[in-house]
Amino acid sequence: MSLTVGSGPFGQRPRGRLNFEPPERVVYVEPWPRRVRAFSRDRAVVDSERTVLVYESGRLPRYAFPAEDVAIDAEPEPEVDGYVTVPWSSADRWLEEEQEVIVHPHDPYHRIEALPSTRHVTVHVGGELVAESSRPRILFETGLPPRYYLPVEDVRTDLLEQVQVRTGCAYKGYASYLDVRTENGRIPAAAWTYSDPLREGEPIRDRVCFFQERPEIDVTVDGAPAESPQTPWSNTSWIDAARP
């Protein structure tokens, strides 16, 4: 999902290969030319035009600011003299220029692109066909397997039930989740949808996507199994933490 996490080149599970053996810990610092502000209870606690992004092996990038640009408790940034870091949860609103940023700082090396396709996609959950479409939008996102977002008209919505599970993506927005009820039982949070996506997620608005990496879900693309690597969502252990 970036240079230093997931399947990125310095992440936990690199997707590609390097022509050298990297050290166990890699740090990379890059200037971030955008004005970054943070607010707590409508009070500006960060306002900086001298932000840097700090990458560290196994972690998402973090903002670091000159200490004088911060008006809240902060920790010294060990990788940049005179700079400090502010925990994301210390502010209730973050902005880059006038654009709100959610979940974590944007990563310039992370990209998402949703492409229209005519591939034939089928989804079986618990052995039952719940979706079939030849008009998916395929979402290609750095560090993640291709995701197949299907029109709601091509999904057995009578088998779906919305549940109180919610996650946030810095690039796509907030996702709501759906259980699937089959003759073999209920499969929790098997699918999700973005009803009010951010700009980059607009092409997948209101479409339904299923976790192809879950063992009880079988997704095929043109008759072949969809890519199904290990991801943080390969099992259901994340679901309770995503409940409000």
mmCIF file of C-alpha atoms in Angstrom:
data_model
loop_
_atom_site.group_PDB
_atom_site.id
_atom_site.type_symbol
_atom_site.label_atom_id
_atom_site.label_comp_id
_atom_site.label_asym_id
_atom_site.label_seq_id
_atom_site.Cartn_x
_atom_site.Cartn_y
_atom_site.Cartn_z
ATOM 1 C CA MET A 1 0.000 0.000 0.000
ATOM 2 C CA SER A 2 3.061 2.274 -0.047
ATOM 3 C CA LEU A 3 6.827 2.054 -0.207
ATOM 4 C CA THR A 4 7.141 0.588 3.268
ATOM 5 C CA VAL A 5 4.038 -1.500 4.060
ATOM 6 C CA GLY A 6 2.200 -4.471 2.614
ATOM 7 C CA SER A 7 3.570 -5.565 -0.745
ATOM 8 C CA GLY A 8 5.582 -2.373 -1.325
ATOM 9 C CA PRO A 9 9.321 -2.706 -2.041
ATOM 10 C CA PHE A 10 10.230 -2.177 1.626
ATOM 11 C CA GLY A 11 7.051 -3.663 3.100
ATOM 12 C CA GLN A 12 6.402 -6.931 4.889
ATOM 13 C CA ARG A 13 5.524 -8.903 1.721
ATOM 14 C CA PRO A 14 7.211 -7.302 -1.329
ATOM 15 C CA ARG A 15 5.340 -8.092 -4.514
ATOM 16 C CA GLY A 16 8.364 -7.645 -6.755
ATOM 17 C CA ARG A 17 12.097 -8.067 -6.252
ATOM 18 C CA LEU A 18 15.100 -5.828 -5.749
ATOM 19 C CA ASN A 19 18.608 -6.308 -7.100
ATOM 20 C CA PHE A 20 20.087 -5.905 -3.615
ATOM 21 C CA GLU A 21 19.371 -7.105 -0.087
ATOM 22 C CA PRO A 22 17.750 -4.197 1.782
ATOM 23 C CA PRO A 23 18.516 -3.566 5.453
ATOM 24 C CA GLU A 24 15.957 -4.732 7.985
ATOM 25 C CA ARG A 25 14.915 -1.128 8.637
ATOM 26 C CA VAL A 26 14.619 1.421 5.846
ATOM 27 C CA VAL A 27 13.837 5.109 6.419
ATOM 28 C CA TYR A 28 13.048 7.600 3.678
ATOM 29 C CA VAL A 29 12.182 11.280 4.203
ATOM 30 C CA GLU A 30 10.621 13.408 1.478
ATOM 31 C CA PRO A 31 9.478 17.069 1.462
ATOM 32 C CA TRP A 32 5.703 17.453 1.162
ATOM 33 C CA PRO A 33 4.908 20.737 -0.632
ATOM 34 C CA ARG A 34 1.261 20.953 0.460
ATOM 35 C CA ARG A 35 0.070 23.115 3.313
ATOM 36 C CA VAL A 36 -1.041 20.753 6.081
ATOM 37 C CA ARG A 37 -3.343 21.775 8.915
ATOM 38 C CA ALA A 38 -4.953 19.933 11.788
ATOM 39 C CA PHE A 39 -7.840 21.045 13.977
ATOM 40 C CA SER A 40 -9.006 19.973 17.399
ATOM 41 C CA ARG A 41 -12.437 21.277 18.420
ATOM 42 C CA ASP A 42 -12.198 23.870 15.642
ATOM 43 C CA ARG A 43 -8.842 25.155 16.921
ATOM 44 C CA ALA A 44 -5.871 24.936 14.574
ATOM 45 C CA VAL A 45 -3.200 22.837 16.278
ATOM 46 C CA VAL A 46 -0.979 22.320 13.214
ATOM 47 C CA ASP A 47 -0.391 24.724 10.339
ATOM 48 C CA SER A 48 2.674 24.046 8.230
ATOM 49 C CA GLU A 49 4.006 24.654 4.745
ATOM 50 C CA ARG A 50 7.237 22.826 5.625
ATOM 51 C CA THR A 51 5.869 19.334 6.163
ATOM 52 C CA VAL A 52 7.887 16.238 5.363
ATOM 53 C CA LEU A 53 6.696 12.650 4.942
ATOM 54 C CA VAL A 54 8.632 10.044 6.896
ATOM 55 C CA TYR A 55 8.581 6.454 5.645
ATOM 56 C CA GLU A 56 9.775 3.612 7.848
ATOM 57 C CA SER A 57 9.769 -0.122 7.167
ATOM 58 C CA GLY A 58 6.463 -1.720 8.132
ATOM 59 C CA ARG A 59 4.662 1.577 8.765
ATOM 60 C CA LEU A 60 2.494 3.952 6.781
ATOM 61 C CA PRO A 61 4.091 7.336 6.053
ATOM 62 C CA ARG A 62 3.683 9.953 8.756
ATOM 63 C CA TYR A 63 3.718 13.725 8.721
ATOM 64 C CA ALA A 64 6.528 15.545 10.494
ATOM 65 C CA PHE A 65 6.453 19.298 11.123
ATOM 66 C CA PRO A 66 8.823 21.987 12.379
ATOM 67 C CA ALA A 67 8.176 22.251 16.113
ATOM 68 C CA GLU A 68 7.165 25.908 15.795
ATOM 69 C CA ASP A 69 4.300 24.980 13.435
ATOM 70 C CA VAL A 70 2.610 22.830 16.080
ATOM 71 C CA ALA A 71 0.461 24.033 18.998
ATOM 72 C CA ILE A 72 -0.306 20.691 20.661
ATOM 73 C CA ASP A 73 1.654 18.027 22.504
ATOM 74 C CA ALA A 74 3.944 16.308 20.011
ATOM 75 C CA GLU A 75 6.812 13.849 19.955
ATOM 76 C CA PRO A 76 10.247 14.645 18.493
ATOM 77 C CA GLU A 77 10.728 13.093 15.059
ATOM 78 C CA PRO A 78 13.926 11.053 15.411
ATOM 79 C CA GLU A 79 14.637 11.094 11.678
ATOM 80 C CA VAL A 80 14.475 14.892 11.180
ATOM 81 C CA ASP A 81 16.213 17.381 13.481
ATOM 82 C CA GLY A 82 13.898 20.058 14.845
ATOM 83 C CA TYR A 83 10.755 18.298 13.622
ATOM 84 C CA VAL A 84 7.944 16.694 15.585
ATOM 85 C CA THR A 85 5.123 14.238 14.888
ATOM 86 C CA VAL A 86 1.506 14.539 15.980
ATOM 87 C CA PRO A 87 -0.598 11.401 16.541
ATOM 88 C CA TRP A 88 -3.446 11.264 14.019
ATOM 89 C CA SER A 89 -5.997 10.896 16.819
ATOM 90 C CA SER A 90 -4.847 14.127 18.478
ATOM 91 C CA ALA A 91 -6.854 16.096 15.903
ATOM 92 C CA ASP A 92 -10.421 15.602 14.727
ATOM 93 C CA ARG A 93 -9.838 17.105 11.278
ATOM 94 C CA TRP A 94 -6.858 17.146 8.928
ATOM 95 C CA LEU A 95 -6.512 19.192 5.742
ATOM 96 C CA GLU A 96 -4.073 19.276 2.839
ATOM 97 C CA GLU A 97 -4.679 22.720 1.368
ATOM 98 C CA GLU A 98 -8.526 22.810 1.615
ATOM 99 C CA GLN A 99 -9.054 19.073 1.046
ATOM 100 C CA GLU A 100 -9.923 16.954 4.075
ATOM 101 C CA VAL A 101 -7.687 13.933 4.648
ATOM 102 C CA ILE A 102 -9.034 10.905 6.504
ATOM 103 C CA VAL A 103 -7.460 7.873 8.205
ATOM 104 C CA HIS A 104 -3.787 8.697 7.490
ATOM 105 C CA PRO A 105 -1.608 10.978 5.322
ATOM 106 C CA HIS A 106 -1.824 10.505 1.582
ATOM 107 C CA ASP A 107 1.087 8.669 0.034
ATOM 108 C CA PRO A 108 2.348 9.979 -3.331
ATOM 109 C CA TYR A 109 3.497 6.445 -4.184
ATOM 110 C CA HIS A 110 0.042 4.974 -3.683
ATOM 111 C CA ARG A 111 -2.403 4.912 -6.566
ATOM 112 C CA ILE A 112 -5.911 3.668 -7.214
ATOM 113 C CA GLU A 113 -7.585 3.393 -10.602
ATOM 114 C CA ALA A 114 -11.017 1.918 -11.360
ATOM 115 C CA LEU A 115 -11.319 0.697 -14.944
ATOM 116 C CA PRO A 116 -14.501 -0.389 -16.736
ATOM 117 C CA SER A 117 -14.274 -3.969 -17.966
ATOM 118 C CA THR A 118 -16.206 -6.640 -19.845
ATOM 119 C CA ARG A 119 -14.637 -9.556 -17.974
ATOM 120 C CA HIS A 120 -17.102 -12.171 -16.792
ATOM 121 C CA VAL A 121 -17.089 -12.266 -12.995
ATOM 122 C CA THR A 122 -18.923 -14.763 -10.808
ATOM 123 C CA VAL A 123 -19.139 -14.824 -7.026
ATOM 124 C CA HIS A 124 -20.116 -17.889 -5.013
ATOM 125 C CA VAL A 125 -20.497 -17.534 -1.244
ATOM 126 C CA GLY A 126 -20.837 -20.703 0.765
ATOM 127 C CA GLY A 127 -21.283 -22.556 -2.521
ATOM 128 C CA GLU A 128 -24.220 -20.394 -3.645
ATOM 129 C CA LEU A 129 -24.100 -18.049 -6.654
ATOM 130 C CA VAL A 130 -24.686 -14.521 -5.351
ATOM 131 C CA ALA A 131 -23.373 -12.363 -8.208
ATOM 132 C CA GLU A 132 -22.597 -12.624 -11.912
ATOM 133 C CA SER A 133 -21.596 -9.735 -14.134
ATOM 134 C CA SER A 134 -19.866 -8.850 -17.390
ATOM 135 C CA ARG A 135 -19.642 -5.163 -16.530
ATOM 136 C CA PRO A 136 -17.424 -4.895 -13.464
ATOM 137 C CA ARG A 137 -15.294 -1.943 -12.530
ATOM 138 C CA ILE A 138 -11.908 -3.370 -11.656
ATOM 139 C CA LEU A 139 -10.129 -1.374 -8.980
ATOM 140 C CA PHE A 140 -6.342 -1.554 -9.167
ATOM 141 C CA GLU A 141 -4.783 -0.270 -5.958
ATOM 142 C CA THR A 142 -1.136 -0.239 -4.966
ATOM 143 C CA GLY A 143 -0.321 -3.191 -2.743
ATOM 144 C CA LEU A 144 -3.714 -4.909 -2.987
ATOM 145 C CA PRO A 145 -5.192 -7.529 -5.327
ATOM 146 C CA PRO A 146 -7.499 -6.292 -8.112
ATOM 147 C CA ARG A 147 -11.006 -5.773 -6.723
ATOM 148 C CA TYR A 148 -14.147 -6.443 -8.750
ATOM 149 C CA TYR A 149 -16.899 -3.911 -8.076
ATOM 150 C CA LEU A 150 -20.187 -5.127 -9.530
ATOM 151 C CA PRO A 151 -23.393 -3.251 -10.393
ATOM 152 C CA VAL A 152 -26.025 -3.834 -7.742
ATOM 153 C CA GLU A 153 -28.365 -5.109 -10.480
ATOM 154 C CA ASP A 154 -26.016 -8.069 -11.013
ATOM 155 C CA VAL A 155 -25.980 -9.077 -7.342
ATOM 156 C CA ARG A 156 -28.484 -11.185 -5.386
ATOM 157 C CA THR A 157 -29.355 -8.362 -3.010
ATOM 158 C CA ASP A 158 -32.027 -10.542 -1.390
ATOM 159 C CA LEU A 159 -29.146 -12.475 0.175
ATOM 160 C CA LEU A 160 -27.384 -9.374 1.513
ATOM 161 C CA GLU A 161 -27.911 -7.653 4.842
ATOM 162 C CA GLN A 162 -26.216 -4.417 5.857
ATOM 163 C CA VAL A 163 -24.421 -4.603 9.202
ATOM 164 C CA GLN A 164 -22.863 -2.116 11.592
ATOM 165 C CA VAL A 165 -19.316 -2.520 10.331
ATOM 166 C CA ARG A 166 -17.375 0.401 8.856
ATOM 167 C CA THR A 167 -13.820 0.979 7.711
ATOM 168 C CA GLY A 168 -12.067 3.986 6.236
ATOM 169 C CA CYS A 169 -9.680 4.321 3.311
ATOM 170 C CA ALA A 170 -7.667 7.502 2.873
ATOM 171 C CA TYR A 171 -8.272 7.373 -0.887
ATOM 172 C CA LYS A 172 -11.745 5.852 -1.378
ATOM 173 C CA GLY A 173 -13.627 6.976 1.727
ATOM 174 C CA TYR A 174 -15.725 5.022 4.225
ATOM 175 C CA ALA A 175 -17.011 1.551 3.344
ATOM 176 C CA SER A 176 -20.117 -0.104 4.768
ATOM 177 C CA TYR A 177 -20.355 -3.891 4.947
ATOM 178 C CA LEU A 178 -22.846 -6.600 4.092
ATOM 179 C CA ASP A 179 -23.388 -10.075 5.483
ATOM 180 C CA VAL A 180 -24.384 -12.770 3.007
ATOM 181 C CA ARG A 181 -27.129 -15.219 4.038
ATOM 182 C CA THR A 182 -26.974 -18.557 2.244
ATOM 183 C CA GLU A 183 -28.540 -21.966 2.772
ATOM 184 C CA ASN A 184 -25.314 -22.926 4.529
ATOM 185 C CA GLY A 185 -25.426 -20.034 6.989
ATOM 186 C CA ARG A 186 -24.463 -16.399 7.368
ATOM 187 C CA ILE A 187 -21.082 -15.173 6.127
ATOM 188 C CA PRO A 188 -20.160 -12.013 8.086
ATOM 189 C CA ALA A 189 -18.939 -8.872 6.314
ATOM 190 C CA ALA A 190 -18.442 -10.761 3.066
ATOM 191 C CA ALA A 191 -19.017 -7.728 0.843
ATOM 192 C CA TRP A 192 -18.785 -3.962 0.999
ATOM 193 C CA THR A 193 -19.862 -0.821 -0.803
ATOM 194 C CA TYR A 194 -19.009 2.877 -0.928
ATOM 195 C CA SER A 195 -22.189 4.964 -0.913
ATOM 196 C CA ASP A 196 -20.417 8.316 -0.540
ATOM 197 C CA PRO A 197 -16.872 7.841 -1.838
ATOM 198 C CA LEU A 198 -14.074 10.348 -2.073
ATOM 199 C CA ARG A 199 -13.136 11.680 -5.498
ATOM 200 C CA GLU A 200 -10.820 8.787 -6.367
ATOM 201 C CA GLY A 201 -13.498 6.270 -5.432
ATOM 202 C CA GLU A 202 -16.303 7.870 -7.433
ATOM 203 C CA PRO A 203 -16.249 5.227 -10.242
ATOM 204 C CA ILE A 204 -17.186 2.521 -7.701
ATOM 205 C CA ARG A 205 -20.006 4.413 -5.985
ATOM 206 C CA ASP A 206 -22.822 2.060 -4.850
ATOM 207 C CA ARG A 207 -21.191 -1.000 -6.449
ATOM 208 C CA VAL A 208 -20.705 -4.203 -4.482
ATOM 209 C CA CYS A 209 -17.382 -5.967 -3.965
ATOM 210 C CA PHE A 210 -16.623 -9.321 -2.336
ATOM 211 C CA PHE A 211 -13.524 -10.541 -0.486
ATOM 212 C CA GLN A 212 -11.959 -13.015 -2.906
ATOM 213 C CA GLU A 213 -9.314 -13.926 -0.306
ATOM 214 C CA ARG A 214 -11.860 -15.296 2.179
ATOM 215 C CA PRO A 215 -12.007 -19.128 2.124
ATOM 216 C CA GLU A 216 -15.823 -19.244 1.963
ATOM 217 C CA ILE A 217 -15.959 -16.895 -1.055
ATOM 218 C CA ASP A 218 -15.059 -18.004 -4.587
ATOM 219 C CA VAL A 219 -14.604 -15.313 -7.228
ATOM 220 C CA THR A 220 -13.860 -16.257 -10.826
ATOM 221 C CA VAL A 221 -12.812 -13.995 -13.676
ATOM 222 C CA ASP A 222 -13.398 -15.350 -17.182
ATOM 223 C CA GLY A 223 -13.684 -18.805 -15.649
ATOM 224 C CA ALA A 224 -10.421 -18.698 -13.685
ATOM 225 C CA PRO A 225 -10.078 -18.125 -9.924
ATOM 226 C CA ALA A 226 -9.402 -14.497 -9.028
ATOM 227 C CA GLU A 227 -6.099 -13.631 -7.393
ATOM 228 C CA SER A 228 -6.428 -14.480 -3.710
ATOM 229 C CA PRO A 229 -3.341 -13.522 -1.668
ATOM 230 C CA GLN A 230 -3.081 -13.212 2.105
ATOM 231 C CA THR A 231 -4.339 -9.802 3.205
ATOM 232 C CA PRO A 232 -5.442 -8.311 6.547
ATOM 233 C CA TRP A 233 -9.006 -9.290 5.529
ATOM 234 C CA SER A 234 -8.319 -12.955 4.784
ATOM 235 C CA ASN A 235 -10.090 -13.947 8.001
ATOM 236 C CA THR A 236 -12.772 -12.304 10.148
ATOM 237 C CA SER A 237 -10.620 -11.161 13.074
ATOM 238 C CA TRP A 238 -10.809 -7.513 11.939
ATOM 239 C CA ILE A 239 -14.607 -7.294 12.021
ATOM 240 C CA ASP A 240 -15.151 -6.596 15.738
ATOM 241 C CA ALA A 241 -12.633 -3.746 15.667
ATOM 242 C CA ALA A 242 -14.566 -2.184 12.767
ATOM 243 C CA ARG A 243 -17.869 -2.032 14.645
ATOM 244 C CA PRO A 244 -18.894 1.409 15.971
#
